[in-house]
């Protein structure tokens, strides 16, 4: 396990020698200590990234050259997939098969953006038809510059990849800070990039506290673009910092996503996707479908099956075979989710199942998967993100009512609908005010498709070609091609 900061192609302790603890959420044991970057370390990293961008050759490399590095990083991740997945489990708590899936996805993300980097070479310039034939004009896409990337703890390596891969593909240089509770695999990414021969300064990875290292990144004048995934309140601070310095900014924030299940749905399939929509990754998923709306004709039988299957989910250490629900990521997160369940009960909700620490788990941040019913529409359990294995379920009567309830949220990240009537499912999909919509499923995510939210769930889109656009500026180059003098001042 690595413990130092990766700045300008070298590994170093923090400037004041301070470290922080890495805790395994399954055992509550301190398993490692990692450097806590200071503002001084951030300054070194941003200056290194600036040099690599302004004086180094990185933005001048062709897309094909950058693609070679990206593919080498993908191969480096794959070569150590099981080892990195294991680190993710002991750092984040998620079950090993989920971590293994995430790491494969992270490698796939580097391969995907390698392909887009190559395409940049093929169509770098877009001719623009002008109304004046004395001029020609074209639009050119160029890298934004130094990207400051700040990520959360729920998909540590994957979130890093969603930012680092498109930024490098575009020709940007990067300063990345992972979340303080899950830093292990981001440092492995730095090691993989080093092995891939990425030039010094192109990718810098600093571990440390949000209010110290994170704040120093967002405040640094040498950063051109901020890319953030995390909570709304911190997203707001990032946007304020970006506004002050006119930095480019993209934000991927929280959600309270609805899942509308019509009564012509197959109950078994609906229950499976409801479970996947909220209990995958312990419900610590920004797009988790945490508000389930079930048409009244199947509400009772669906609830009965949902409770039955929720109670069967195998809880345990993510390294143990067959485990489908690990501990929450941290003590703080566990306390917050338990407090949210208590507040829901106080507001009048019924705990249909779960809500407590599972029996036989005295240590570790474990919580039984929880189904809440009778949740008042104005209670925090219905309106606010819980970010844990807690789903609110309520019945509805008509399509109009379901759409109105689904859209009645300040968030708009994701939404899902299930129905045997394809026309109805399509109609509801279009009516949702959300950036990601699933029909007859919930959560499957593809690197090729755009990801991001409406309303308070964020600004901009990651993944797909939209993710690359995040790191590109558009320049127009206009040429005067007429032989005639311009003739304004000099006649
Ligand atoms: P968080 O906002 O507390 O932390 C996210 C990151 O911001 C961390 O790296 C943290 O160190 C850093 N940070 C904290 N204070 C900072 C500051 N003042 N300046 C700069 N950086 C600072 O969020 P979290 O608890 O890590 O993650 C959970 C949240 O993330 C949830 O709300 C969830 O919905 C959201 N999320 C969204 C997506 C998405 O794609 N939309 C994906 C994952 C998580």
Coordinates of C-alpha atoms and ligand atoms in Angstrom, one line a residue:
X1 CA 0.0 0.0 0.0
X2 CA 1.3 3.4 -1.0
X3 CA 1.3 6.3 1.4
X4 CA 3.0 9.2 -0.3
X5 CA 1.9 12.1 -2.5
X6 CA 2.6 11.7 -6.3
X7 CA 3.8 15.1 -7.5
X8 CA 5.7 15.9 -10.7
X9 CA 6.5 12.2 -11.2
X10 CA 8.0 11.6 -7.7
X11 CA 6.7 10.3 -4.5
X12 CA 7.0 12.5 -1.4
X13 CA 5.6 12.9 2.1
X14 CA 3.5 15.9 2.9
X15 CA 5.4 19.1 3.5
X16 CA 4.7 19.1 7.2
X17 CA 5.0 15.3 7.5
X18 CA 1.4 14.9 8.7
X19 CA -0.5 11.7 7.8
X20 CA -4.1 10.4 8.4
X21 CA -5.4 7.0 9.2
X22 CA -6.9 4.5 6.8
X23 CA -9.6 2.5 8.5
X24 CA -11.1 -0.8 7.3
X25 CA -14.9 -0.2 7.6
X26 CA -15.5 -3.9 8.0
X27 CA -13.3 -4.3 11.1
X28 CA -12.8 -0.6 12.3
X29 CA -9.0 -1.4 12.4
X30 CA -6.5 1.2 11.4
X31 CA -4.8 -0.5 8.4
X32 CA -2.5 2.2 7.1
X33 CA -1.4 5.8 7.3
X34 CA -1.3 8.2 4.3
X35 CA 0.2 11.6 3.7
X36 CA -2.1 14.6 4.3
X37 CA -1.3 17.1 1.7
X38 CA -0.9 20.8 2.7
X39 CA -1.6 23.9 0.6
X40 CA 2.1 24.0 -0.1
X41 CA 2.0 20.5 -1.6
X42 CA -0.9 21.5 -3.7
X43 CA 1.0 24.5 -4.9
X44 CA 3.9 22.2 -6.0
X45 CA 1.5 19.9 -7.8
X46 CA -0.3 22.7 -9.6
X47 CA 3.0 24.3 -10.7
X48 CA 4.2 20.9 -11.9
X49 CA 0.9 20.4 -13.9
X50 CA 1.2 24.0 -15.2
X51 CA 4.8 23.3 -16.4
X52 CA 3.8 20.1 -18.0
X53 CA 1.0 21.9 -19.8
X54 CA 2.7 25.2 -20.7
X55 CA 6.3 24.1 -21.3
X56 CA 6.2 20.3 -21.5
X57 CA 5.0 18.6 -24.6
X58 CA 1.8 17.1 -23.3
X59 CA -0.8 19.4 -25.0
X60 CA 1.2 19.2 -28.2
X61 CA 1.2 15.4 -28.3
X62 CA -1.1 13.9 -30.9
X63 CA -4.3 12.1 -29.7
X64 CA -2.7 8.9 -30.9
X65 CA 0.3 9.4 -28.7
X66 CA -1.9 10.2 -25.7
X67 CA -4.0 7.1 -26.5
X68 CA -0.9 5.0 -26.1
X69 CA -0.4 6.2 -22.5
X70 CA -4.1 5.7 -21.8
X71 CA -4.1 2.2 -23.1
X72 CA -1.0 1.4 -21.1
X73 CA -2.7 2.7 -18.0
X74 CA -5.8 0.5 -18.8
X75 CA -3.5 -2.5 -19.2
X76 CA -1.7 -1.6 -16.0
X77 CA -4.9 -1.5 -14.0
X78 CA -6.1 -4.8 -15.6
X79 CA -2.8 -6.5 -14.8
X80 CA -3.4 -5.8 -11.1
X81 CA -7.2 -5.9 -11.1
X82 CA -7.7 -8.4 -8.2
X83 CA -5.1 -6.7 -6.0
X84 CA -6.5 -3.2 -6.6
X85 CA -10.1 -4.5 -6.1
X86 CA -9.0 -6.0 -2.8
X87 CA -7.6 -2.6 -1.7
X88 CA -11.0 -1.0 -2.7
X89 CA -12.8 -3.5 -0.4
X90 CA -10.6 -2.9 2.6
X91 CA -10.8 0.8 2.1
X92 CA -14.4 1.3 1.1
X93 CA -16.2 -1.8 2.4
X94 CA -17.9 -2.8 -0.8
X95 CA -18.2 -6.6 -1.7
X96 CA -15.3 -7.9 -3.7
X97 CA -17.3 -8.7 -6.9
X98 CA -18.6 -5.1 -7.0
X99 CA -15.0 -3.8 -6.5
X100 CA -13.8 -6.1 -9.2
X101 CA -16.5 -4.8 -11.5
X102 CA -15.5 -1.2 -10.7
X103 CA -11.8 -1.8 -11.4
X104 CA -12.6 -3.5 -14.8
X105 CA -14.8 -0.5 -15.6
X106 CA -12.0 1.9 -14.6
X107 CA -9.7 0.2 -17.0
X108 CA -12.4 0.2 -19.7
X109 CA -12.8 4.0 -19.2
X110 CA -9.1 4.6 -20.0
X111 CA -9.5 2.4 -23.2
X112 CA -12.6 4.3 -24.2
X113 CA -11.0 7.7 -23.9
X114 CA -7.9 6.4 -25.7
X115 CA -10.3 5.8 -28.7
X116 CA -11.7 9.3 -28.4
X117 CA -8.2 10.8 -28.2
X118 CA -7.3 9.1 -31.5
X119 CA -10.4 10.5 -33.1
X120 CA -9.3 14.0 -32.1
X121 CA -6.5 13.6 -34.6
X122 CA -8.9 12.7 -37.4
X123 CA -11.3 15.6 -37.1
X124 CA -9.5 18.3 -35.2
X125 CA -11.0 21.2 -37.1
X126 CA -14.5 22.0 -38.1
X127 CA -15.0 24.4 -41.1
X128 CA -17.5 27.1 -40.5
X129 CA -19.5 28.5 -43.4
X130 CA -19.5 32.3 -43.2
X131 CA -21.8 34.9 -44.7
X132 CA -18.7 36.9 -46.0
X133 CA -16.5 35.1 -48.6
X134 CA -13.6 37.4 -47.8
X135 CA -13.0 35.2 -44.7
X136 CA -12.7 31.5 -43.9
X137 CA -13.2 30.2 -40.4
X138 CA -12.8 27.0 -38.6
X139 CA -13.4 25.8 -35.0
X140 CA -10.6 24.0 -33.3
X141 CA -10.8 22.0 -30.1
X142 CA -7.9 22.4 -27.6
X143 CA -7.3 21.2 -24.1
X144 CA -8.5 23.5 -21.3
X145 CA -5.3 23.4 -19.4
X146 CA -4.7 22.3 -15.8
X147 CA -7.7 20.3 -14.4
X148 CA -8.3 20.2 -10.6
X149 CA -10.3 17.0 -9.9
X150 CA -11.9 16.3 -6.6
X151 CA -13.8 13.0 -6.1
X152 CA -15.9 11.2 -3.4
X153 CA -15.5 7.8 -1.7
X154 CA -18.2 5.7 -3.1
X155 CA -16.5 4.5 -6.3
X156 CA -12.9 5.6 -5.5
X157 CA -10.9 4.4 -8.6
X158 CA -13.8 4.6 -11.0
X159 CA -14.6 8.3 -10.1
X160 CA -10.8 9.0 -10.5
X161 CA -10.9 7.4 -14.0
X162 CA -14.1 9.3 -15.1
X163 CA -12.0 12.5 -14.6
X164 CA -8.4 11.5 -15.3
X165 CA -9.1 9.5 -18.5
X166 CA -11.0 12.2 -20.5
X167 CA -8.7 15.0 -19.1
X168 CA -5.6 13.2 -20.3
X169 CA -7.2 12.3 -23.6
X170 CA -8.0 15.9 -24.2
X171 CA -4.4 17.0 -23.5
X172 CA -5.0 18.5 -20.1
X173 CA -2.7 17.9 -17.1
X174 CA -4.3 17.0 -13.8
X175 CA -4.2 17.5 -10.1
X176 CA -6.5 14.9 -8.4
X177 CA -7.5 14.6 -4.8
X178 CA -9.4 11.5 -3.7
X179 CA -11.8 11.5 -0.7
X180 CA -9.9 11.2 2.6
X181 CA -11.7 8.0 3.6
X182 CA -10.8 6.2 0.4
X183 CA -7.4 7.1 -1.0
X184 CA -5.6 3.8 -1.5
X185 CA -6.6 3.0 -5.1
X186 CA -6.0 6.6 -6.3
X187 CA -2.4 6.2 -5.3
X188 CA -2.3 2.9 -7.2
X189 CA -3.5 4.8 -10.2
X190 CA -0.5 7.1 -9.8
X191 CA 1.8 4.1 -9.6
X192 CA 0.2 2.6 -12.8
X193 CA 0.6 5.9 -14.6
X194 CA 4.2 6.1 -13.5
X195 CA 4.8 2.5 -14.8
X196 CA 3.1 3.6 -18.1
X197 CA 5.7 6.2 -18.5
X198 CA 3.4 9.2 -18.3
X199 CA 5.6 12.3 -18.3
X200 CA 6.2 14.1 -14.9
X201 CA 3.6 16.6 -13.9
X202 CA 1.0 15.4 -16.3
X203 CA -0.9 13.5 -13.5
X204 CA -0.4 14.5 -9.9
X205 CA -2.3 12.8 -7.1
X206 CA -2.6 14.2 -3.6
X207 CA -4.3 12.6 -0.7
X208 CA -5.6 14.8 2.1
X209 CA -8.4 16.6 3.8
X210 CA -11.1 18.4 1.8
X211 CA -11.0 21.7 3.6
X212 CA -7.2 21.8 3.3
X213 CA -5.9 20.1 0.1
X214 CA -9.3 20.3 -1.7
X215 CA -9.7 23.9 -0.8
X216 CA -6.2 24.7 -2.0
X217 CA -6.9 23.1 -5.4
X218 CA -10.1 25.0 -5.9
X219 CA -8.5 28.3 -4.8
X220 CA -5.3 27.9 -6.9
X221 CA -5.0 30.5 -9.7
X222 CA -3.0 28.0 -11.7
X223 CA -6.0 25.7 -12.1
X224 CA -8.1 26.3 -15.3
X225 CA -10.9 23.8 -14.7
X226 CA -12.5 22.2 -11.7
X227 CA -14.2 18.9 -12.0
X228 CA -16.0 17.7 -8.9
X229 CA -18.1 14.8 -7.8
X230 CA -19.5 14.9 -4.3
X231 CA -22.1 16.5 -2.1
X232 CA -24.2 19.6 -2.9
X233 CA -22.8 21.8 -0.1
X234 CA -19.2 21.2 -1.2
X235 CA -20.3 21.5 -4.9
X236 CA -21.6 24.9 -4.0
X237 CA -18.3 26.0 -2.6
X238 CA -16.5 24.7 -5.7
X239 CA -18.8 26.7 -8.0
X240 CA -18.3 29.8 -5.8
X241 CA -14.5 29.4 -6.1
X242 CA -14.9 28.9 -9.9
X243 CA -17.1 31.9 -10.2
X244 CA -14.5 34.1 -8.4
X245 CA -11.7 33.1 -10.7
X246 CA -13.8 32.3 -13.8
X247 CA -12.6 28.7 -13.9
X248 CA -14.5 26.2 -16.0
X249 CA -16.5 23.9 -13.7
X250 CA -18.4 20.6 -13.9
X251 CA -20.3 19.2 -11.0
X252 CA -21.7 15.8 -10.3
X253 CA -23.8 16.0 -7.1
X254 CA -26.4 14.1 -5.2
X255 CA -29.8 12.8 -6.0
X256 CA -33.0 11.4 -4.7
X257 CA -34.0 9.4 -7.7
X258 CA -37.4 7.9 -8.3
X259 CA -38.3 4.5 -9.6
X260 CA -41.9 4.2 -10.9
X261 CA -43.3 0.7 -11.2
X262 CA -46.6 0.2 -13.0
X263 CA -49.0 -2.6 -12.2
X264 CA -48.4 -4.4 -15.5
X265 CA -44.8 -5.1 -14.4
X266 CA -43.5 -8.6 -13.5
X267 CA -43.2 -8.4 -9.7
X268 CA -40.1 -10.6 -9.5
X269 CA -38.3 -8.5 -12.1
X270 CA -39.4 -5.3 -10.4
X271 CA -38.2 -6.5 -7.0
X272 CA -34.8 -7.5 -8.4
X273 CA -34.3 -4.0 -10.0
X274 CA -35.5 -2.2 -6.9
X275 CA -32.9 -4.1 -4.8
X276 CA -30.2 -3.4 -7.4
X277 CA -31.3 0.2 -7.5
X278 CA -30.8 0.8 -3.8
X279 CA -28.6 -1.8 -2.2
X280 CA -25.7 -2.1 -4.7
X281 CA -22.7 -0.4 -3.0
X282 CA -24.7 -0.2 0.2
X283 CA -26.9 2.4 -1.3
X284 CA -24.0 4.8 -1.4
X285 CA -24.7 5.7 -5.0
X286 CA -25.6 9.2 -6.2
X287 CA -28.1 7.7 -8.7
X288 CA -29.6 5.2 -6.3
X289 CA -33.4 4.9 -6.9
X290 CA -34.2 5.6 -3.3
X291 CA -37.8 6.7 -3.8
X292 CA -39.9 3.8 -5.2
X293 CA -43.4 4.5 -6.4
X294 CA -45.5 1.4 -7.0
X295 CA -48.9 1.4 -8.6
X296 CA -51.5 0.4 -6.1
X297 CA -52.7 -2.7 -7.8
X298 CA -49.4 -4.5 -7.1
X299 CA -48.3 -2.5 -4.0
X300 CA -49.1 -5.2 -1.4
X301 CA -47.7 -8.3 -3.1
X302 CA -44.6 -6.3 -4.3
X303 CA -43.9 -5.0 -0.8
X304 CA -44.2 -8.5 0.6
X305 CA -41.6 -9.9 -1.9
X306 CA -39.4 -6.8 -1.5
X307 CA -39.2 -7.3 2.3
X308 CA -38.7 -11.0 1.9
X309 CA -35.7 -10.5 -0.5
X310 CA -34.3 -7.6 1.4
X311 CA -34.1 -9.7 4.6
X312 CA -32.3 -12.4 2.6
X313 CA -29.4 -10.2 1.4
X314 CA -26.2 -11.6 2.8
X315 CA -24.4 -9.1 4.9
X316 CA -20.7 -9.3 5.8
X317 CA -17.1 -8.4 5.2
X318 CA -16.7 -7.6 1.5
X319 CA -13.8 -10.1 1.2
X320 CA -16.0 -13.0 2.2
X321 CA -17.6 -15.2 -0.5
X322 CA -21.3 -14.6 -1.2
X323 CA -21.6 -11.3 0.6
X324 CA -23.9 -8.8 -1.2
X325 CA -23.9 -6.0 1.3
X326 CA -20.8 -4.7 3.1
X327 CA -20.4 -2.1 5.8
X328 CA -21.0 1.6 5.1
X329 CA -17.8 3.5 4.3
X330 CA -17.2 5.2 7.6
X331 CA -18.4 5.7 11.2
X332 CA -19.6 9.2 10.2
X333 CA -21.6 7.8 7.3
X334 CA -23.1 5.0 9.5
X335 CA -24.1 7.6 12.1
X336 CA -25.7 9.8 9.4
X337 CA -27.7 7.0 7.9
X338 CA -28.9 5.7 11.3
X339 CA -29.9 9.3 12.2
X340 CA -31.9 9.6 8.9
X341 CA -33.8 6.4 9.7
X342 CA -34.6 7.6 13.2
X343 CA -35.8 11.0 11.8
X344 CA -38.0 9.1 9.3
X345 CA -39.6 7.1 12.2
X346 CA -40.1 10.3 14.2
X347 CA -41.8 11.8 11.1
X348 CA -44.3 8.9 10.9
X349 CA -42.6 6.4 8.6
X350 CA -42.9 2.7 9.2
X351 CA -39.8 0.5 9.1
X352 CA -40.9 -2.4 7.0
X353 CA -37.6 -4.2 7.5
X354 CA -34.0 -3.4 8.5
X355 CA -33.2 -0.2 10.3
X356 CA -30.8 -1.7 12.8
X357 CA -27.3 -3.1 13.1
X358 CA -27.4 -6.8 11.9
X359 CA -27.1 -9.4 14.7
X360 CA -23.6 -10.8 15.2
X361 CA -21.9 -7.7 13.9
X362 CA -20.5 -5.8 16.9
X363 CA -17.7 -4.3 15.0
X364 CA -17.7 -2.7 11.5
X365 CA -20.1 0.0 10.2
X366 CA -22.9 -2.5 9.3
X367 CA -26.5 -1.7 8.8
X368 CA -29.4 -4.0 7.7
X369 CA -30.9 -3.0 4.4
X370 CA -33.9 -1.0 5.1
X371 CA -37.3 -0.5 3.5
X372 CA -39.4 2.4 4.7
X373 CA -43.2 2.7 4.1
X374 CA -45.7 5.5 4.9
X375 CA -43.0 8.1 4.4
X376 CA -44.5 11.6 4.5
X377 CA -43.9 13.5 1.3
X378 CA -42.6 16.5 3.3
X379 CA -40.2 14.5 5.5
X380 CA -36.4 14.5 5.0
X381 CA -36.5 10.7 4.3
X382 CA -38.5 11.4 1.1
X383 CA -36.9 14.7 0.0
X384 CA -33.2 14.4 1.1
X385 CA -30.5 12.0 0.0
X386 CA -29.7 9.4 2.7
X387 CA -26.8 7.8 0.8
X388 CA -27.2 4.4 2.5
X389 CA -29.1 1.2 2.1
X390 CA -32.5 2.8 2.7
X391 CA -35.4 2.9 0.3
X392 CA -38.7 4.7 0.7
X393 CA -41.7 3.0 -1.0
X394 CA -45.1 4.4 -1.6
X395 CA -48.2 3.6 -3.7
X396 CA -49.6 5.7 -6.5
X397 CA -52.8 5.6 -8.6
X398 CA -52.3 7.2 -12.0
X399 CA -49.5 7.9 -14.4
X400 CA -49.9 11.7 -13.9
X401 CA -49.6 11.3 -10.2
X402 CA -46.5 9.1 -10.5
X403 CA -44.8 11.6 -12.8
X404 CA -45.7 14.5 -10.5
X405 CA -44.4 12.7 -7.4
X406 CA -41.2 11.6 -9.3
X407 CA -40.4 15.1 -10.5
X408 CA -41.3 16.8 -7.2
X409 CA -37.6 17.1 -6.1
X410 CA -34.9 19.6 -6.1
X411 CA -32.6 16.9 -7.5
X412 CA -32.7 15.5 -11.1
X413 CA -29.9 13.0 -11.4
X414 CA -31.6 9.8 -12.4
X415 CA -35.1 8.2 -12.7
X416 CA -36.4 4.7 -13.6
X417 CA -39.6 3.4 -14.9
X418 CA -40.9 -0.2 -15.3
X419 CA -43.9 -1.2 -17.3
X420 CA -45.0 -3.9 -19.8
X421 CA -46.5 -1.1 -21.9
X422 CA -43.6 0.3 -23.9
X423 CA -45.4 3.4 -25.1
X424 CA -46.2 4.3 -21.5
X425 CA -42.6 3.7 -20.3
X426 CA -41.3 5.9 -23.1
X427 CA -43.8 8.6 -22.3
X428 CA -42.8 8.6 -18.6
X429 CA -39.1 8.5 -19.5
X430 CA -39.5 11.7 -21.5
X431 CA -41.6 13.3 -18.7
X432 CA -38.9 12.7 -16.1
X433 CA -36.8 15.8 -15.3
X434 CA -33.6 13.9 -14.8
X435 CA -30.3 13.5 -16.7
X436 CA -30.2 9.7 -16.6
X437 CA -33.3 7.6 -17.2
X438 CA -33.6 3.8 -17.0
X439 CA -36.5 1.8 -18.5
X440 CA -37.2 -1.6 -17.1
X441 CA -34.0 -1.5 -15.0
X442 CA -32.1 0.8 -12.6
X443 CA -28.4 1.6 -12.3
X444 CA -26.5 0.0 -15.2
X445 CA -24.0 2.6 -16.3
X446 CA -22.0 2.6 -19.5
X447 CA -18.8 4.6 -20.2
X448 CA -20.2 5.5 -23.7
X449 CA -23.3 7.2 -22.5
X450 CA -23.6 10.7 -20.9
X451 CA -23.8 11.0 -17.1
X452 CA -25.0 14.0 -15.1
X453 CA -27.9 15.7 -13.5
X454 CA -30.6 18.2 -14.0
X455 CA -31.5 20.8 -11.3
X456 CA -29.4 20.6 -8.1
X457 CA -27.8 17.3 -9.2
X458 CA -25.1 19.1 -11.1
X459 CA -23.8 20.9 -14.1
X460 CA -22.2 19.4 -17.2
X461 CA -22.0 15.8 -18.3
X462 CA -19.3 13.2 -17.8
X463 CA -18.6 10.0 -19.8
X464 CA -19.1 9.4 -23.5
X465 CA -18.0 12.2 -25.9
X466 CA -19.6 14.7 -23.5
X467 CA -17.0 13.8 -20.9
X468 CA -14.2 14.7 -23.3
X469 CA -15.9 18.0 -24.1
X470 CA -15.6 18.9 -20.4
X471 CA -11.8 19.2 -20.9
X472 CA -11.8 21.0 -24.3
X473 CA -11.9 24.7 -25.2
X474 CA -13.3 25.8 -28.6
X475 CA -11.2 28.2 -30.5
X476 CA -12.3 29.9 -33.8
X477 CA -9.6 30.6 -36.3
X478 CA -10.7 33.2 -38.8
X479 CA -8.6 34.1 -41.8
X480 CA -8.9 37.1 -44.2
X481 CA -8.4 35.6 -47.6
X482 CA -9.4 38.4 -49.9
X483 CA -6.7 40.2 -51.9
X484 CA -8.5 43.5 -51.5
X485 CA -7.4 45.9 -48.7
X486 CA -9.8 46.1 -45.8
X487 CA -10.2 49.8 -46.5
X488 CA -11.8 51.1 -43.3
X489 CA -9.1 53.6 -42.1
X490 CA -6.9 53.6 -45.1
X491 CA -8.9 54.3 -48.2
Ligands
LIG1 P1 -18.2 15.4 -0.1 O1 -18.7 16.5 -0.9 O2 -18.1 15.6 1.4 O3 -16.7 15.2 -0.5 C1 -16.3 15.0 -1.9 C2 -14.9 15.5 -2.0 O4 -14.8 16.8 -1.8 C3 -13.9 14.8 -1.1 O5 -12.7 14.5 -1.8 C4 -13.6 15.9 -0.1 O6 -12.4 15.7 0.5 C5 -13.7 17.1 -0.9 N1 -14.0 18.3 -0.2 C6 -14.6 18.5 1.0 N2 -14.6 19.8 1.4 C7 -13.9 20.5 0.4 C8 -13.6 21.8 0.2 N3 -13.9 22.8 1.1 N4 -12.9 22.2 -0.9 C9 -12.6 21.2 -1.8 N5 -12.8 19.9 -1.7 C10 -13.5 19.5 -0.6 O7 -19.0 14.2 -0.6 P2 -18.7 12.7 -0.2 O8 -19.2 12.5 1.2 O9 -17.3 12.3 -0.4 O10 -19.6 11.9 -1.3 C11 -21.0 11.8 -1.1 C12 -21.8 12.7 -2.0 O11 -21.3 12.6 -3.4 C13 -23.2 12.4 -2.1 O12 -24.0 13.5 -1.9 C14 -23.4 11.8 -3.5 O13 -24.7 12.0 -4.1 C15 -22.4 12.5 -4.3 N6 -22.0 11.8 -5.4 C16 -22.4 12.1 -6.7 C17 -22.0 11.4 -7.8 C18 -22.5 11.8 -9.2 O14 -22.0 11.3 -10.2 N7 -23.4 12.8 -9.3 C19 -21.2 10.3 -7.7 C20 -20.8 9.9 -6.4 C21 -21.2 10.7 -5.3

